[in-house]
Short mmCIF file of C-alpha atoms (C1' of nucleotides) in Angstrom, two decimals:
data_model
loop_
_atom_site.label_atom_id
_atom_site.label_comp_id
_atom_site.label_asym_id
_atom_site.label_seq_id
_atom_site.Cartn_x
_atom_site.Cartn_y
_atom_site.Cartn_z
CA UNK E 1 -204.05 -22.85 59.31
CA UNK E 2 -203.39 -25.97 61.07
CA UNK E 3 -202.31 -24.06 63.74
CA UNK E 4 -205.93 -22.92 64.67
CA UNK E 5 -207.04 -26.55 64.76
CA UNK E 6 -205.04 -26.82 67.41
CA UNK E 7 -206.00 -23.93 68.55
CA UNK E 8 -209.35 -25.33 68.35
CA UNK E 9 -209.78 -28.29 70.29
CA UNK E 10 -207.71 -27.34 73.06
CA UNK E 11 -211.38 -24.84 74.14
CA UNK E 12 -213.73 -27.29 73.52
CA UNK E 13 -213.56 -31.27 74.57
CA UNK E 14 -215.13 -32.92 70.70
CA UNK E 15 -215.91 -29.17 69.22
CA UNK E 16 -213.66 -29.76 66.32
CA UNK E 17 -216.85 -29.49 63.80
CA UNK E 18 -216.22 -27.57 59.98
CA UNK E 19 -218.17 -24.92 61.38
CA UNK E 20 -216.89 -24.17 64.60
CA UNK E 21 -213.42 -23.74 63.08
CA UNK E 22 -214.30 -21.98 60.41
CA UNK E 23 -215.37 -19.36 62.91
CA UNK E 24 -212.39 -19.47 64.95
CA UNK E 25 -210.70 -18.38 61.87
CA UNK E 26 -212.81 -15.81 61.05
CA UNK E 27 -214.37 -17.53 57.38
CA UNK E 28 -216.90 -18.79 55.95
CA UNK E 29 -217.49 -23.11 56.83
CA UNK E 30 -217.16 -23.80 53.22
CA UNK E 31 -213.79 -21.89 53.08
CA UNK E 32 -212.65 -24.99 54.69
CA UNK E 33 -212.90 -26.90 51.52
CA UNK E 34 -210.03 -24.79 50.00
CA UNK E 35 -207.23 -26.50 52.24
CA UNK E 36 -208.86 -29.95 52.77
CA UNK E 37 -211.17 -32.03 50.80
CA UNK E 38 -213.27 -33.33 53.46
CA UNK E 39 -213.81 -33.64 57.29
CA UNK E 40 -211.43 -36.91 57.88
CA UNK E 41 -208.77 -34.63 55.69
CA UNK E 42 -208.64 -32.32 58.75
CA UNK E 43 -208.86 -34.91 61.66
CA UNK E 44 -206.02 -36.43 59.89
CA UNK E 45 -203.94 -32.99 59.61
CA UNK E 46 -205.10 -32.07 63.71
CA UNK E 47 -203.52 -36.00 64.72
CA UNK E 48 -200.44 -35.51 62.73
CA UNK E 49 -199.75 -31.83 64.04
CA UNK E 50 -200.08 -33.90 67.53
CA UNK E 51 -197.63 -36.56 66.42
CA UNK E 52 -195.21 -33.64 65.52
CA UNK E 53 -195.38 -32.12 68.94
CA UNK E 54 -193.86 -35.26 70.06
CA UNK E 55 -190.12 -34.63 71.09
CA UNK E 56 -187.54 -37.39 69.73
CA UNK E 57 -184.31 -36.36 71.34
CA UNK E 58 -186.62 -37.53 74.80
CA UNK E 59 -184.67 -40.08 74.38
CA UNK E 60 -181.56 -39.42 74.57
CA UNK E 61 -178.77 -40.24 72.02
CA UNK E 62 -176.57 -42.09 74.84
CA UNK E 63 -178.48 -42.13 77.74
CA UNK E 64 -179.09 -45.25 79.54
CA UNK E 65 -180.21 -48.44 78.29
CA UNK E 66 -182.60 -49.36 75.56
CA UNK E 67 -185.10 -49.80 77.84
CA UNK E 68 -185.09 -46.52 79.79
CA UNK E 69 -184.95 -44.60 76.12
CA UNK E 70 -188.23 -46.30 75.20
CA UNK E 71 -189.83 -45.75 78.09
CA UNK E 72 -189.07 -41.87 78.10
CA UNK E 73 -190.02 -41.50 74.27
CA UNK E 74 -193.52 -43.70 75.51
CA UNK E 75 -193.70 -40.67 78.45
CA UNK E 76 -193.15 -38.04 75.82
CA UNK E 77 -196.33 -39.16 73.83
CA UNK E 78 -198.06 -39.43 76.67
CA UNK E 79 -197.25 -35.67 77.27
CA UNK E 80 -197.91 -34.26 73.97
CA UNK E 81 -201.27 -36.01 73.57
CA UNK E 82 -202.66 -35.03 77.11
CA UNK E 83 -202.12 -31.56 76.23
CA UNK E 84 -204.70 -31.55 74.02
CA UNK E 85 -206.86 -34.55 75.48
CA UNK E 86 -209.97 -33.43 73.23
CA UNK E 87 -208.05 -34.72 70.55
CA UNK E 88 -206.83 -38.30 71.43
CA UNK E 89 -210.51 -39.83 70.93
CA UNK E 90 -209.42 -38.61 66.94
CA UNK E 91 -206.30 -40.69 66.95
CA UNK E 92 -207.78 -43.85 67.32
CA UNK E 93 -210.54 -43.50 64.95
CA UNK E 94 -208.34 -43.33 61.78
CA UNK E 95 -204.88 -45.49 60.62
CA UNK E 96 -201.90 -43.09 61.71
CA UNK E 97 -200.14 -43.31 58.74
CA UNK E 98 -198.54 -39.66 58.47
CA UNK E 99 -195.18 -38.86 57.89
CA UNK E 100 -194.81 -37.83 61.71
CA UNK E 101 -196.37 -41.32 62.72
CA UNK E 102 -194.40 -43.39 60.48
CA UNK E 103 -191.34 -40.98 61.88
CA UNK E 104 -192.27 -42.37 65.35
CA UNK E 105 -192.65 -45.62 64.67
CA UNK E 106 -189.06 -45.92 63.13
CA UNK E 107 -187.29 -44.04 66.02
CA UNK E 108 -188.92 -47.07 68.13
CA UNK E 109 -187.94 -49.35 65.57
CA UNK E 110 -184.27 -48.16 66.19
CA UNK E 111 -184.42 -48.47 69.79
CA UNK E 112 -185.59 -51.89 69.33
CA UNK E 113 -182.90 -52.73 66.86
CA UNK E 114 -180.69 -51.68 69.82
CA UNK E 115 -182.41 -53.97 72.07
CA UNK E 116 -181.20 -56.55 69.89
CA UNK E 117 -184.13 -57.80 68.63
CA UNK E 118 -184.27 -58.87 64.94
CA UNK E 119 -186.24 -57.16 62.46
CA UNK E 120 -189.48 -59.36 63.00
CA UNK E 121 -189.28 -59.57 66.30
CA UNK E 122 -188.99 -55.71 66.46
CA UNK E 123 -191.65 -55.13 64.48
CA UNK E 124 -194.23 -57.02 65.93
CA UNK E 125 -192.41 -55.15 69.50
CA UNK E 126 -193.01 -51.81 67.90
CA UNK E 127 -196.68 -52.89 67.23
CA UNK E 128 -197.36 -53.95 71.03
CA UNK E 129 -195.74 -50.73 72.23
CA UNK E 130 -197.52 -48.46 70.27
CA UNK E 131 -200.94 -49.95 71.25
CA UNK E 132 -200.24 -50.02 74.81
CA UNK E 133 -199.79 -46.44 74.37
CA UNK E 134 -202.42 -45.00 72.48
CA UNK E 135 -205.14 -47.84 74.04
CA UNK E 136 -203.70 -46.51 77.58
CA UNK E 137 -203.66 -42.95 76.70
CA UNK E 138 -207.46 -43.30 75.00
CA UNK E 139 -208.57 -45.18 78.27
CA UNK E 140 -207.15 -42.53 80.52
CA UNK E 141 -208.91 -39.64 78.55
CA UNK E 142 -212.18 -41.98 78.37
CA UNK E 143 -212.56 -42.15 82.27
CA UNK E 144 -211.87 -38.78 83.25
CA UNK E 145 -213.52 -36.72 80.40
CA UNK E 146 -217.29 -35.74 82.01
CA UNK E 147 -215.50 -33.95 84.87
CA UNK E 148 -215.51 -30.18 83.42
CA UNK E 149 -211.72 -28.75 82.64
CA UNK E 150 -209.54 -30.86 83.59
CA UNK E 151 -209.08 -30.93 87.65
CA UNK E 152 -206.39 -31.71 89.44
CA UNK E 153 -204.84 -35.21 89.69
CA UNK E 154 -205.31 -35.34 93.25
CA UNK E 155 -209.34 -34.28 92.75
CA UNK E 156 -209.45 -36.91 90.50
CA UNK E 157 -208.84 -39.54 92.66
CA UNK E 158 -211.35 -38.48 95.33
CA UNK E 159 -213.89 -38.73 92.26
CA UNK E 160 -212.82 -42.24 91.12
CA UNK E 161 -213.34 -43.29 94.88
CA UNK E 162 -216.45 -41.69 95.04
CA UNK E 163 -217.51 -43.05 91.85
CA UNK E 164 -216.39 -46.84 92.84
CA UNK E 165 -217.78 -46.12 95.96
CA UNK E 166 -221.11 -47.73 94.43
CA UNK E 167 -219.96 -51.26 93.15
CA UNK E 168 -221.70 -53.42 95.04
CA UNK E 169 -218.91 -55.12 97.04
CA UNK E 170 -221.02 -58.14 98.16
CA UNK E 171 -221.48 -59.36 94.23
CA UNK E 172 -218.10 -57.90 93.20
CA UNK E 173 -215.73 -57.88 95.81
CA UNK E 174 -212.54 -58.11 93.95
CA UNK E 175 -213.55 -54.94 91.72
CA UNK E 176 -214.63 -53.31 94.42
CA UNK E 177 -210.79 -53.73 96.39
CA UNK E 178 -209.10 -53.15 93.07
CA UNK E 179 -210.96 -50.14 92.82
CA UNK E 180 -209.69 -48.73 95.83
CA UNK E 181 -206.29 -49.54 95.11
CA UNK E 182 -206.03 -47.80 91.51
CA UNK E 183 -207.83 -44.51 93.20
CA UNK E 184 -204.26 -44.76 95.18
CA UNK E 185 -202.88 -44.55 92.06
CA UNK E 186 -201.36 -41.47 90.02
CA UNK E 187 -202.19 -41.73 86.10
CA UNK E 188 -198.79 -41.55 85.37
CA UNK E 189 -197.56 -43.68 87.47
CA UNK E 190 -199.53 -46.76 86.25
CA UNK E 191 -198.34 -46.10 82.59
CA UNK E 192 -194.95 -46.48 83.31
CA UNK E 193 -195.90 -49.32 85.89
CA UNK E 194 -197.62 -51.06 82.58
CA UNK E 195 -195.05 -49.74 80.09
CA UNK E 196 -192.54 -52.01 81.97
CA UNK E 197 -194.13 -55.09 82.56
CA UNK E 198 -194.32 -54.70 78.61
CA UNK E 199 -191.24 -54.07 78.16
CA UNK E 200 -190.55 -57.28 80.49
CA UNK E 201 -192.43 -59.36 78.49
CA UNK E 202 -190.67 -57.97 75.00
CA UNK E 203 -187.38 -59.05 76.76
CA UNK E 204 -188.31 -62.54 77.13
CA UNK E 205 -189.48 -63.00 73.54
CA UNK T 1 -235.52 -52.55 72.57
CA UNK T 2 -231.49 -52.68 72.81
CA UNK T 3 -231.77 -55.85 70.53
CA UNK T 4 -232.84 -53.36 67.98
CA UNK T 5 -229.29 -51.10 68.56
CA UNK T 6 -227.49 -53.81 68.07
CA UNK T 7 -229.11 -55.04 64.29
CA UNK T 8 -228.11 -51.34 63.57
CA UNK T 9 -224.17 -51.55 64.01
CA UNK T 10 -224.76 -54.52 62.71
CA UNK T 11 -225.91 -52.92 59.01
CA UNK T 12 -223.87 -49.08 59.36
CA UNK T 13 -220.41 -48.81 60.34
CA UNK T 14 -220.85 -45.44 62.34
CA UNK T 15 -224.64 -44.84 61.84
CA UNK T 16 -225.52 -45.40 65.47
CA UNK T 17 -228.01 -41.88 65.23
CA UNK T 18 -230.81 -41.46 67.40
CA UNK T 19 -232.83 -40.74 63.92
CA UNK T 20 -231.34 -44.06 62.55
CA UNK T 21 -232.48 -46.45 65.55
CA UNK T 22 -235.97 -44.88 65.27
CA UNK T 23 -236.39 -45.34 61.93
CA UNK T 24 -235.00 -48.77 62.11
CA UNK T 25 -237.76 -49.74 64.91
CA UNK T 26 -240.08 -47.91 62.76
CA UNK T 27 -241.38 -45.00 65.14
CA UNK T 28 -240.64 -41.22 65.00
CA UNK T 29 -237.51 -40.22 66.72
CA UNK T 30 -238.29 -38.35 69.78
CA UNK T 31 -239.63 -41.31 70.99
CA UNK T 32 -236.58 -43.24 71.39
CA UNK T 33 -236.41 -40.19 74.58
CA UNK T 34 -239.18 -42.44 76.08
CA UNK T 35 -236.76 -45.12 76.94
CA UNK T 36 -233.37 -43.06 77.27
CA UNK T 37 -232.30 -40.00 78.15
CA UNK T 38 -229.79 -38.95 75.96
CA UNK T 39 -227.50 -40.03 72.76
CA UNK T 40 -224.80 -41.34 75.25
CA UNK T 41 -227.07 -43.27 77.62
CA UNK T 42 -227.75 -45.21 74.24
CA UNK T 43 -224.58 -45.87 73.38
CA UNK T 44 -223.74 -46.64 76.59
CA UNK T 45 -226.58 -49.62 76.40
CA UNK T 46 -225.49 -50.66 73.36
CA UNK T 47 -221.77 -50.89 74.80
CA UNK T 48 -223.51 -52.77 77.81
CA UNK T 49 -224.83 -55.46 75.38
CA UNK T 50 -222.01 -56.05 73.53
CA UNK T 51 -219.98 -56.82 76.40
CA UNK T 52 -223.11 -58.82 77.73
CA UNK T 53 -222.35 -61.24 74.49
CA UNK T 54 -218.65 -62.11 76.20
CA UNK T 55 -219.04 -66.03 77.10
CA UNK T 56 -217.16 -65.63 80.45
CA UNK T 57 -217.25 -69.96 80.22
CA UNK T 58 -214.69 -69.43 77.40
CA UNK T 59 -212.34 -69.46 80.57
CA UNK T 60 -213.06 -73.01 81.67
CA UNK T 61 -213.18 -73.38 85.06
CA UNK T 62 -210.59 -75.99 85.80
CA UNK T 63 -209.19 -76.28 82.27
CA UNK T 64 -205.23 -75.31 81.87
CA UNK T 65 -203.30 -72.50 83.75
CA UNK T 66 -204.21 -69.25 84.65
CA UNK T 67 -202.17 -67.59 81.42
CA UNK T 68 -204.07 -70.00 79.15
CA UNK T 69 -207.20 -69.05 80.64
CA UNK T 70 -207.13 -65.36 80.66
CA UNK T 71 -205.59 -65.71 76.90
CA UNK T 72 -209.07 -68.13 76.51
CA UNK T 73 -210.77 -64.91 78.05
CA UNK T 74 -208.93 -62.01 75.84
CA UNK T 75 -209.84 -64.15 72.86
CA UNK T 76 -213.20 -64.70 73.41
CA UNK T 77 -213.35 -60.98 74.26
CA UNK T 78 -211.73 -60.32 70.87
CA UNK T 79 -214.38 -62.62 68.92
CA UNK T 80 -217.35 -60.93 70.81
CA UNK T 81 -216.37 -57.20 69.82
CA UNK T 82 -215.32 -57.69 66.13
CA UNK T 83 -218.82 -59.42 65.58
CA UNK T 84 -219.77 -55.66 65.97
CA UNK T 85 -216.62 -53.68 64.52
CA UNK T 86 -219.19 -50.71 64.08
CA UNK T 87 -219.74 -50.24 68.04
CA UNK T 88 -215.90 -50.96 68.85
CA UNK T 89 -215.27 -46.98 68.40
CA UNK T 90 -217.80 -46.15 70.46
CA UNK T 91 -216.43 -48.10 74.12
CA UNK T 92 -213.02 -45.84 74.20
CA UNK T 93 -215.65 -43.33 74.13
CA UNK T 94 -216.50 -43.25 77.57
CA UNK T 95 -216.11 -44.80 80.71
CA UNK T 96 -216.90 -48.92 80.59
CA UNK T 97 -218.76 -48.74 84.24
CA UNK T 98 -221.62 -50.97 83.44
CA UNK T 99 -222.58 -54.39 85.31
CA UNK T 100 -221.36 -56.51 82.66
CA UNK T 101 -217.90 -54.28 82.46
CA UNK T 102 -217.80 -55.57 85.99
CA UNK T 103 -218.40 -58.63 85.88
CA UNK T 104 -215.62 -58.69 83.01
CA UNK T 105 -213.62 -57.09 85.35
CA UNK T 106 -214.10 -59.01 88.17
CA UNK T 107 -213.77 -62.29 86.32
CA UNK T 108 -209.92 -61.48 85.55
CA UNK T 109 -209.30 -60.42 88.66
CA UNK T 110 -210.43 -63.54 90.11
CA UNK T 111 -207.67 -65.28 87.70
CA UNK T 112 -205.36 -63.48 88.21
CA UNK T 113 -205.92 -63.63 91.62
CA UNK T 114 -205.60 -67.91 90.94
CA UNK T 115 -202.04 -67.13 89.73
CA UNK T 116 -200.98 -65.95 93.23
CA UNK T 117 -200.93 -62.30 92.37
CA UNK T 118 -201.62 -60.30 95.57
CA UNK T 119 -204.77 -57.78 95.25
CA UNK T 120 -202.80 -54.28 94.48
CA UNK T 121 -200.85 -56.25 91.54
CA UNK T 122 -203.84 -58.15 90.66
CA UNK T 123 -205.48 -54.68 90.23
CA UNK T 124 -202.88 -52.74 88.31
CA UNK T 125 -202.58 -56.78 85.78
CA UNK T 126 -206.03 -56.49 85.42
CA UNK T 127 -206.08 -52.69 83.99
CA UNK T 128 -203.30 -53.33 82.16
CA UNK T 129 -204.63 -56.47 80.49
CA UNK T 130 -208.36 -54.33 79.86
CA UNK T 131 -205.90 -51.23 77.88
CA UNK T 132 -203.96 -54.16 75.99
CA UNK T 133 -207.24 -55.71 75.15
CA UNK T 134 -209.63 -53.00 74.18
CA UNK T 135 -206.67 -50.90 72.75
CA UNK T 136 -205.39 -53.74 70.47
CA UNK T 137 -208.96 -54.15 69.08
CA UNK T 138 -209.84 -50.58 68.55
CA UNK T 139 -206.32 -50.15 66.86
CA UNK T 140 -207.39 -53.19 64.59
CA UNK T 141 -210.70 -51.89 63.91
CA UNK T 142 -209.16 -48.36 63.12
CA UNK T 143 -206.31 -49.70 60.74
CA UNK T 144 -208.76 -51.59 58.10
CA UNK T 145 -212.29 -49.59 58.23
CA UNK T 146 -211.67 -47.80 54.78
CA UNK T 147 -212.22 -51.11 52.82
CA UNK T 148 -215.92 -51.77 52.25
CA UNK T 149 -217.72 -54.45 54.11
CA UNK T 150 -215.06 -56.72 55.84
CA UNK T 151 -213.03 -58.41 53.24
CA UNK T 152 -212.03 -61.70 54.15
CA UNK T 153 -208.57 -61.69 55.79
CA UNK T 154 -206.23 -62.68 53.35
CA UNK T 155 -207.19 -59.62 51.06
CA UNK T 156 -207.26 -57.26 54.01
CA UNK T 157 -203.17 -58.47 53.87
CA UNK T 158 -202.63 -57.97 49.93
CA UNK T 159 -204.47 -54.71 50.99
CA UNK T 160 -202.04 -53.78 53.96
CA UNK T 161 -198.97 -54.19 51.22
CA UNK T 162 -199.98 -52.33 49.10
CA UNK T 163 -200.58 -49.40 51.32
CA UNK T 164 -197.20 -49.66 52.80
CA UNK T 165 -195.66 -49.97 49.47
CA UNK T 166 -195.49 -46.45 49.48
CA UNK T 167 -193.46 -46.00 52.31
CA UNK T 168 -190.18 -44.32 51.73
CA UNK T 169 -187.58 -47.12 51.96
CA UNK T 170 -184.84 -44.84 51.74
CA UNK T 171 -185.41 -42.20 54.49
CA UNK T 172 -187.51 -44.98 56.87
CA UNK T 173 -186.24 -48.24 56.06
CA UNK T 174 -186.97 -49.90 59.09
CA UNK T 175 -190.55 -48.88 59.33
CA UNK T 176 -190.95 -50.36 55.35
CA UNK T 177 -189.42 -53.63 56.63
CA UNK T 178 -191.77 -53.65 59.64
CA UNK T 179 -194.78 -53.08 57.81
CA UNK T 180 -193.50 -56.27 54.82
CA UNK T 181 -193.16 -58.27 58.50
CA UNK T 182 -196.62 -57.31 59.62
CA UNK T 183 -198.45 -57.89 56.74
CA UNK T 184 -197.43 -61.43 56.75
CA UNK T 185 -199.11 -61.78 60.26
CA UNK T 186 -202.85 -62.53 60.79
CA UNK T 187 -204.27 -59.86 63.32
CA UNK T 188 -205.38 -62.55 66.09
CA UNK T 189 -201.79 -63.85 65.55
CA UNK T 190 -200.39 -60.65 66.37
CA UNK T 191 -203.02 -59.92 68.91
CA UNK T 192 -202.20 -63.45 71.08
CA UNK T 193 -198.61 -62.65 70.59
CA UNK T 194 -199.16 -59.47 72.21
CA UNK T 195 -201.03 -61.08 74.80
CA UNK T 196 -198.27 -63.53 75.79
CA UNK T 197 -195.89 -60.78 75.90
CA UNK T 198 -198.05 -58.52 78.76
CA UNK T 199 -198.75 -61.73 80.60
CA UNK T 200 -194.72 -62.53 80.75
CA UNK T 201 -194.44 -59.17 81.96
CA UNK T 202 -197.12 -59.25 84.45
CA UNK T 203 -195.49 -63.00 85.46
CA UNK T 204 -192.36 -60.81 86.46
CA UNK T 205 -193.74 -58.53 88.51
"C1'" DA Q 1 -246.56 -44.50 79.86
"C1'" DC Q 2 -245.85 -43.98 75.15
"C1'" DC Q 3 -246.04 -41.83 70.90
"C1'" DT Q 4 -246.61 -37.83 67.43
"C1'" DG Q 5 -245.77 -33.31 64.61
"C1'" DA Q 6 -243.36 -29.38 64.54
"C1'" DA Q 7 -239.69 -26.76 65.54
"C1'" DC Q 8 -234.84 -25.29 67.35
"C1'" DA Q 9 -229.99 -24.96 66.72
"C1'" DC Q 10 -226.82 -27.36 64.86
"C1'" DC Q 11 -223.94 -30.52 61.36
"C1'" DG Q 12 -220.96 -31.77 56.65
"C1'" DT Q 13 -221.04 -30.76 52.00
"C1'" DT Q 14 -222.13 -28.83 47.32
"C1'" DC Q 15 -222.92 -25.38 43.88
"C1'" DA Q 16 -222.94 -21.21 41.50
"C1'" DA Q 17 -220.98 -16.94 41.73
"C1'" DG Q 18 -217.69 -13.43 42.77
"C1'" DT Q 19 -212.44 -11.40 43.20
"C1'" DA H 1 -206.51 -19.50 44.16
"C1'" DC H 2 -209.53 -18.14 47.59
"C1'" DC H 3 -213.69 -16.73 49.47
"C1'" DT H 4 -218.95 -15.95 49.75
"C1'" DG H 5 -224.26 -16.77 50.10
"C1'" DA H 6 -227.55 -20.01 49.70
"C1'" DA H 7 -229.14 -24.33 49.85
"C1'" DC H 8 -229.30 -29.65 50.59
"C1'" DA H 9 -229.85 -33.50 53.58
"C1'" DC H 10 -228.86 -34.58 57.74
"C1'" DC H 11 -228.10 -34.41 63.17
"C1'" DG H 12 -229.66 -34.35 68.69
"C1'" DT H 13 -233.05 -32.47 71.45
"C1'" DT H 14 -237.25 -30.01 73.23
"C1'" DC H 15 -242.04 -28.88 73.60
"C1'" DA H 16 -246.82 -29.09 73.36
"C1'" DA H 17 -250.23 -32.17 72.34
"C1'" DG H 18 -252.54 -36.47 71.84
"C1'" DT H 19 -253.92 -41.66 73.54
#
DNA sequence: ACCTGAACACCGTTCAAGT
DNA sequence: ACCTGAACACCGTTCAAGT
């Protein structure tokens, strides 16, 4: 069942009506109401499936240092939620409070423990972390989604220099440099770049 | 016009409709297509004037460092959005490209610019700082809509303890102790906290 | 230019009824 | 328990028509 929710919002972009899965399924809309008891019931059961597509051992048991382990786990979730971008703009409308968030959230809380940090410390750590992530995530779908399905990276960029091409660089000429230099940018590549100076600043605290 | 939009988020949490504004200005709904051309050109006005409402003075111009005055900046930025927390959901919608986004955008960049960052740091700061911001306050938002009409602070705590009293202590013990930790924090605490930590980081780059 | 009435194709949700 | 048909009160949007 869940399964076709999934299934679901991976065609469309924000098609994940009643209705529309209902069809996909092959049932009547109101046949919904058998398995859930309203609509935020099954955004809440599409966001956890998500969460549980997210791979733990990413980082590894042993691997390198605390700080390299949170960093892949943070490039795992990045991973599992951009394969189904149409579904991160759900995430952030509702508390994550599912067993596979909470599940997340205490993996990080271990890897912070590791760190060294002490338990308040680490929690408020944990907190910072996750909403880097998600707000980063959220922005990156946010920008890009009005382009149809998905293009490549490198078509992207052209279209974020094309699109900045119109600030006014008279009236804004810092934006209209910076610009320029993020269309230089990979996605990617500025989430880890952010995920560290984060993870610099946690160090210092 | 837009003064109108905003008196609406003001009064619903999510009932930004097209049928809902009309009503509101008293005149039939098609006619709100006189003035825009779709449902997201009026959210995107309505994100435009909330961002408009962001005292960029709040950053004096001489006053402390640069770190206190882009903290002065992410604060005020913080106070200007949850005086709307209906119209937060709707910004990591879509893509913030409006003038006053700019502006926003370009007033950070001059500070961080003041702190001696050169332009392709500056740039990748300044995004950074934008996802901390905007994902910290959407994340806020997200985590205590459910409660009726904005309970005062220290209730919206007794309220976040009780919710995490559930948590297994047993299989997620760390998380439980996390979430006893957070509820003793008020959310601009954690947010400034937060803050300080991506501005260490960004100090170390 | 600015507004209206009427209609279109959608929503989420409920209710009574069937197996 | 699980599904249906029919209906309710909503949406966003379009179109022809009025001033």
């Amino acid at each position: 069942m869940s399964a076709a929710l999934t299934l679901l919002d991976e065609s469309g972009p924000s098609a994940a009506s009643i209705r529309g899965i209902a069809a996909k399924v092959g049932v009547a809309p109101n046949a919904v109401y058998t398995y859930f008891p309203d609509k935020a019931a099954v955004v809440k059961g599409v966001v956890e499936r998500l969460l549980g597509e997210v791979d733990h051992t990413a980082s590894g048991d042993d691997a390198g240092s605390w700080r390299d382990r949170v960093a892949a786990l943070a490039v795992e979730l990045r991973r599992a939620l951009l394969a189904h971008p149409g579904a991160v703009p759900l995430m952030i409308g509702g508390p994550m409070d599912g067993p596979h968030a909470l599940a997340l959230n205490e993996r990080l809380l271990e890897l912070l423990a590791d760190a060294g940090l002490d338990p308040a410390d680490a929690a408020r750590a944990a907190y910072l972390l996750i909403v880097y992530a998600f707000g980063s995530i959220a922005m990156e779908v946010a920008d890009q989604h009005g382009v149809a399905p998905m293009p490549p990276e490198q078509d992207r960029i052209a279209a974020r220099l094309d699109a900045f091409a119109a600030i006014p660089a008279t009236h804004l000429p810092r934006t209209a440099a910076a610009a320029t230099v993020m269309a230089g940018y990979v996605s990617e590549a500025q989430y880890v770049w952010g995920l560290h100076r984060v993870l610099d600043g946690i160090s210092t605290a």
